[in-house]
Short mmCIF file of C-alpha atoms in Angstrom, two decimals:
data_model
loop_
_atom_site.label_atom_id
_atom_site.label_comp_id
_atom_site.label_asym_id
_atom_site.label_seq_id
_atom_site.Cartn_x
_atom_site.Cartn_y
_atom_site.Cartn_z
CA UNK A 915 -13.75 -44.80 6.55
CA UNK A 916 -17.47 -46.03 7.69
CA UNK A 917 -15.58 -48.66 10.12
CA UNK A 918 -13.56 -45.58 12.12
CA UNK A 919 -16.51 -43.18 11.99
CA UNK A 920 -19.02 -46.35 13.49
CA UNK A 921 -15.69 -46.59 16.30
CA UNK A 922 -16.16 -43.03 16.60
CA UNK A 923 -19.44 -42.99 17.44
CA UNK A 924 -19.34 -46.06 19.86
CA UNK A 925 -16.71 -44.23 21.67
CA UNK A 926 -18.49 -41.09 22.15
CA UNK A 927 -21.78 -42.53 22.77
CA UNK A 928 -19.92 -44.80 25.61
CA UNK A 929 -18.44 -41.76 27.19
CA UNK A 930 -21.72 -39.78 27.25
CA UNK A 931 -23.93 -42.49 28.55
CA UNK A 932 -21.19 -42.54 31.68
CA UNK A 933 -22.85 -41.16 34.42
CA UNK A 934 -23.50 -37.41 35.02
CA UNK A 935 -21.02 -34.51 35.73
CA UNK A 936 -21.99 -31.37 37.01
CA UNK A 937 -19.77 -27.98 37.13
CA UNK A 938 -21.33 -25.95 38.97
CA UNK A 939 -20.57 -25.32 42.58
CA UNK A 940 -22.66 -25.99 45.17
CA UNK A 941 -22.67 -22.61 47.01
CA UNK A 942 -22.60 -20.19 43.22
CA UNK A 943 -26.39 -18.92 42.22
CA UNK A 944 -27.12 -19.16 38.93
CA UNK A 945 -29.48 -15.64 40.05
CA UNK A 946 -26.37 -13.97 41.56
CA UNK A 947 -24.38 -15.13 39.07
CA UNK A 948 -26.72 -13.54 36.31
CA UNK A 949 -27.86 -10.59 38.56
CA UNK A 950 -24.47 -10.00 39.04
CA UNK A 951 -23.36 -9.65 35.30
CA UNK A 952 -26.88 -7.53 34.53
CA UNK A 953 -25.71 -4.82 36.77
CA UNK A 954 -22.59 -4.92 35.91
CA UNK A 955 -23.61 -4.48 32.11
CA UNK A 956 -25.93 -2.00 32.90
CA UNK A 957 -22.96 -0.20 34.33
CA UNK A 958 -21.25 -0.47 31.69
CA UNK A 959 -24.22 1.01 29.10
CA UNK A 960 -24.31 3.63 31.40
CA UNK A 961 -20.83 4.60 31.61
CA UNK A 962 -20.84 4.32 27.85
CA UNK A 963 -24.08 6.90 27.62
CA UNK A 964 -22.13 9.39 30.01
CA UNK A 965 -19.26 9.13 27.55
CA UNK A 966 -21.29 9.64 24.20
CA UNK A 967 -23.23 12.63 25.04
CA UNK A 968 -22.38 14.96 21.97
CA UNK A 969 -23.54 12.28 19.25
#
C-alpha cells in the first residue's frame, strides 16, 4: 500500500512540475469579468428587494 501511494505521488509530482498551463484567454479581463458579475448581482439583489416589499 506505501509502494502505490510513493507511485502516486511520483506521478503527480511529475505532472505538476511539467511546465505551466494557463486558461485564461488572452483578450478576457479578469476586471470585466468580475465587474461584469457585480452588476449583474447587484441586479439581481435589486430585483429581489422590488419583489419583497411587504416583508
Amino acid at each position: 500500500m506505501t509502494a502505490s501511494f510513493a507511485s502516486a505521488h511520483t506521478a503527480l509530482a511529475t505532472l505538476a512540475s511539467e511546465g505551466e498551463h494557463v486558461d485564461t484567454h488572452p483578450s478576457i479581463s479578469p476586471f470585466m469579468t468580475g465587474g461584469a458579475a457585480l452588476v449583474i448581482l447587484l441586479l439581481l439583489l435589486w430585483v429581489t428587494t422590488r419583489f419583497n416589499r411587504d416583508r
